[in-house]
PDB file of C-alpha atoms in Angstrom:
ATOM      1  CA  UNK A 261       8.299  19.997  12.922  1.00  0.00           C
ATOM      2  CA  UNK A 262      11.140  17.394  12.969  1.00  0.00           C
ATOM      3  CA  UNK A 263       8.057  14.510  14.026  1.00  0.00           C
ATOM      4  CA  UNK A 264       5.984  15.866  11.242  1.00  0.00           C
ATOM      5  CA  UNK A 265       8.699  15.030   8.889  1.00  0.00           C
ATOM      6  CA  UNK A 266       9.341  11.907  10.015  1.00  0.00           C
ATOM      7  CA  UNK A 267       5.403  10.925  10.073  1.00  0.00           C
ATOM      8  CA  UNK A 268       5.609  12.250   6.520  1.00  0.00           C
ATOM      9  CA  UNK A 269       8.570  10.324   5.012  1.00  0.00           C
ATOM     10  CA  UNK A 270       7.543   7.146   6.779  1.00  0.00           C
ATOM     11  CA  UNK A 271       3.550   7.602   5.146  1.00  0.00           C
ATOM     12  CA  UNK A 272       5.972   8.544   1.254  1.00  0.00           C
ATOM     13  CA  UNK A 273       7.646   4.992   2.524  1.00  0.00           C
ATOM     14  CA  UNK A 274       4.610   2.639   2.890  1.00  0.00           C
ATOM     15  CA  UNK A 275       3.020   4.080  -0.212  1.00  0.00           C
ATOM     16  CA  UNK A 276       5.997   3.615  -2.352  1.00  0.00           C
ATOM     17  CA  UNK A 277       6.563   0.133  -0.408  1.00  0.00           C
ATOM     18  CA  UNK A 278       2.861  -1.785  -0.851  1.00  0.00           C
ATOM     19  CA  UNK A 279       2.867  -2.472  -4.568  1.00  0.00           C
ATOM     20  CA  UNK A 280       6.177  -4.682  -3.523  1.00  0.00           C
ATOM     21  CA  UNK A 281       4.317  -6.514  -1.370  1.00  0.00           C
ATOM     22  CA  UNK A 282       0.938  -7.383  -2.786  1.00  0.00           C
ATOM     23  CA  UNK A 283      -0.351 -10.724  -2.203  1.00  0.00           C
ATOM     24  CA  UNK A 284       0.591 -13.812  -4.857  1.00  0.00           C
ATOM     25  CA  UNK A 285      -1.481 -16.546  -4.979  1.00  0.00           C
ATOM     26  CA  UNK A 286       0.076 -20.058  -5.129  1.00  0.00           C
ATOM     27  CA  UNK A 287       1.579 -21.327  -8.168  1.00  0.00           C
ATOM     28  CA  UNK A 288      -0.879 -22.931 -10.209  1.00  0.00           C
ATOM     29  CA  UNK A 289       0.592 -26.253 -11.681  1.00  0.00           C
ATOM     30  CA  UNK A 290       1.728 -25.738 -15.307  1.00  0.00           C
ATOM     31  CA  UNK A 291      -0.176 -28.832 -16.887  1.00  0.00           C
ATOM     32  CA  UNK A 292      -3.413 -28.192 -14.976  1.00  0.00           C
ATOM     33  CA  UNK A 293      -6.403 -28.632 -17.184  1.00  0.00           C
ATOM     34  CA  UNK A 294      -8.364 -25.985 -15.587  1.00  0.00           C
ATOM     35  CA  UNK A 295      -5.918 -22.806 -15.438  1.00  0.00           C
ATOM     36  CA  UNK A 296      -5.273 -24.223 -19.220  1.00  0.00           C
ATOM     37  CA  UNK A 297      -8.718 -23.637 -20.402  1.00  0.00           C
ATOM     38  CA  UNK A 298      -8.706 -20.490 -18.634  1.00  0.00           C
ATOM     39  CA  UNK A 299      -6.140 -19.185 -20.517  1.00  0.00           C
ATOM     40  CA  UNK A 300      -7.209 -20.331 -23.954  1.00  0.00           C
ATOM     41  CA  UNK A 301     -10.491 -18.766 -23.199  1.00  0.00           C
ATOM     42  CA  UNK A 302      -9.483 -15.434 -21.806  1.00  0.00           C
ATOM     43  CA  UNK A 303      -6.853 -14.967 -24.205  1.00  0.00           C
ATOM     44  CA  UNK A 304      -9.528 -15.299 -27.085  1.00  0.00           C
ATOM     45  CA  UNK A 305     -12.428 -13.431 -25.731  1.00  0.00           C
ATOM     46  CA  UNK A 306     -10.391 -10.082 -24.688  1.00  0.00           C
ATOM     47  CA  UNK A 307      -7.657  -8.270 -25.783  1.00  0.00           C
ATOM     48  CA  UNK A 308      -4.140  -7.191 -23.807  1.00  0.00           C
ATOM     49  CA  UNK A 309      -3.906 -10.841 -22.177  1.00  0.00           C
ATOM     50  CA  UNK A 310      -0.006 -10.762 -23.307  1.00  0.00           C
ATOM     51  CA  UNK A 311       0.443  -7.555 -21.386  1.00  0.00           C
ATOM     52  CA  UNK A 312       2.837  -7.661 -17.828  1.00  0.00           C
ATOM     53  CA  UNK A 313       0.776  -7.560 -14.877  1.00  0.00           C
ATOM     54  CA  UNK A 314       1.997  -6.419 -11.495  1.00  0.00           C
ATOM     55  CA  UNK A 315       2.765 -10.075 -10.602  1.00  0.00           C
ATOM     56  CA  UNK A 316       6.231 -10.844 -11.533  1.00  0.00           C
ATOM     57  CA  UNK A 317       7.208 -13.498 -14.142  1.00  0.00           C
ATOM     58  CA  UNK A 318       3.068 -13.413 -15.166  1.00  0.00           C
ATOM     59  CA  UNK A 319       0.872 -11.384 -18.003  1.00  0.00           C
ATOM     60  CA  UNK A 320      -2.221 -10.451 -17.581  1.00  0.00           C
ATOM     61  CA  UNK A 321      -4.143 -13.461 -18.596  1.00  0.00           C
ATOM     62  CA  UNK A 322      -1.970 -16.000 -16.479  1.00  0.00           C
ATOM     63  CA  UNK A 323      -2.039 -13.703 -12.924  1.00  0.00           C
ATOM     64  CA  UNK A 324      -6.111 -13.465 -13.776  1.00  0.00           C
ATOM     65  CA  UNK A 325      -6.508 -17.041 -14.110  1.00  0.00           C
ATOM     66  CA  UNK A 326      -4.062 -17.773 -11.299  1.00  0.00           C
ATOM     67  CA  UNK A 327      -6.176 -15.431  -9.380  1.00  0.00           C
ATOM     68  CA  UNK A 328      -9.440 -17.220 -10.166  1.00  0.00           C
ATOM     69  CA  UNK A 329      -7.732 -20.955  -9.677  1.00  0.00           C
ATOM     70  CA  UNK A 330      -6.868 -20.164  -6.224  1.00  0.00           C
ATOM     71  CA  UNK A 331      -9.870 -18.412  -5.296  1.00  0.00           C
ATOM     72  CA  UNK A 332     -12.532 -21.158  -6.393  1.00  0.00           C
ATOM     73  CA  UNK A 333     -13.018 -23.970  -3.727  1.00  0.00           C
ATOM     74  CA  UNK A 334     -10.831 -27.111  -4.408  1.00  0.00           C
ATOM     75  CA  UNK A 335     -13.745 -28.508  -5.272  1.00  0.00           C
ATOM     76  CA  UNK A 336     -14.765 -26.529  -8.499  1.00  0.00           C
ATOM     77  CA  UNK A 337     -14.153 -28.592 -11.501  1.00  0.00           C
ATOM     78  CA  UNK A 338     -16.087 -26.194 -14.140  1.00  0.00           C
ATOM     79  CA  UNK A 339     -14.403 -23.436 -16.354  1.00  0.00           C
ATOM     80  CA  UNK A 340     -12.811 -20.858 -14.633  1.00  0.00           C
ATOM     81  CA  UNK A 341     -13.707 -18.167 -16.914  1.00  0.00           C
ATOM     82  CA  UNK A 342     -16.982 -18.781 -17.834  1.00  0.00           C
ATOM     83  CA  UNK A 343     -17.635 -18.886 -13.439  1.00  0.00           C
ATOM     84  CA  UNK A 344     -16.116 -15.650 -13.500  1.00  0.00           C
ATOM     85  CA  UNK A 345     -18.395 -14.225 -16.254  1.00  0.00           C
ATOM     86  CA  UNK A 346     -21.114 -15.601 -14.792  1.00  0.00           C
ATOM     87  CA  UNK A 347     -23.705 -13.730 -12.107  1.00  0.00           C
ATOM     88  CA  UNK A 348     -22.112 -16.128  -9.561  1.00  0.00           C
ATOM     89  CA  UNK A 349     -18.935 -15.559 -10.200  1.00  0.00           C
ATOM     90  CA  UNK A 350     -19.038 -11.661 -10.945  1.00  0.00           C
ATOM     91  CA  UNK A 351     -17.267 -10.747  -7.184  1.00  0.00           C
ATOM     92  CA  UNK A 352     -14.889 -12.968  -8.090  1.00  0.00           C
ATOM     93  CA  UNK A 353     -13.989 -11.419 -11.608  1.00  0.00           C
ATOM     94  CA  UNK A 354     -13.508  -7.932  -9.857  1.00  0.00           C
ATOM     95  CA  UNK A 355     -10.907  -9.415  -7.187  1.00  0.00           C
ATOM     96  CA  UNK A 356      -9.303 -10.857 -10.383  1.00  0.00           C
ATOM     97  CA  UNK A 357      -8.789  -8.458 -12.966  1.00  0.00           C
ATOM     98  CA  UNK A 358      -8.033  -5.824  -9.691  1.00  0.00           C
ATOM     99  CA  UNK A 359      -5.183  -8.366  -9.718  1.00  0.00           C
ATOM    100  CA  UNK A 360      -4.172  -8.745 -12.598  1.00  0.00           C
ATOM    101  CA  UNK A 361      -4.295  -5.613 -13.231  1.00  0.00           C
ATOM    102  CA  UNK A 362      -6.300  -5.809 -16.321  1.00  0.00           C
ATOM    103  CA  UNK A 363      -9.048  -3.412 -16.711  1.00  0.00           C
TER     104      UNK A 363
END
């Protein structure tokens, strides 16, 4: 019985535990051009952008474009958001709004 319990409150302590250490992307440079149009776009096309996300220090709209700057290959230079809307880019938009927490 005593091992049960201690299975038990160990299992309570991961649960509890894994929304403190979900994965952050890098920092995405303030003044680049991409994560700006991402923003601009996002922010006009859908609603609740402004809203906290689970990342700290980021709403929705920034941790969703953070998300989709670090997941496109260095060498995509095209909008960010209109990949992600795209049939290409639709795997990607789930990973990112999972993120961000915006659904």
């Amino acid at each position: 019985m005593k091992r049960l319990l201690t299975v038990a409150a160990s299992l309570c302590l991961v649960a509890f535990a894994a929304p403190v250490f979900a994965q952050e992307y890098n920092k995405v440079p303030a003044d680049d051009p991409q994560y700006k149009q991402c923003l601009v776009r996002v922010n006009k096309l859908y609603e609740g952008g402004d809203e906290k996300s689970p990342i700290r220090g980021q709403n929705k709209a920034e941790a969703y474009c953070a998300c989709l700057w670090n997941e496109t290959p260095d060498d995509f230079k095209g909008n960010l958001s209109k990949f992600a809307d795209s049939d290409k880019g639709k795997k990607l938009d789930k990973v990112c709004t999972k993120y961000s927490n915006w659904e």
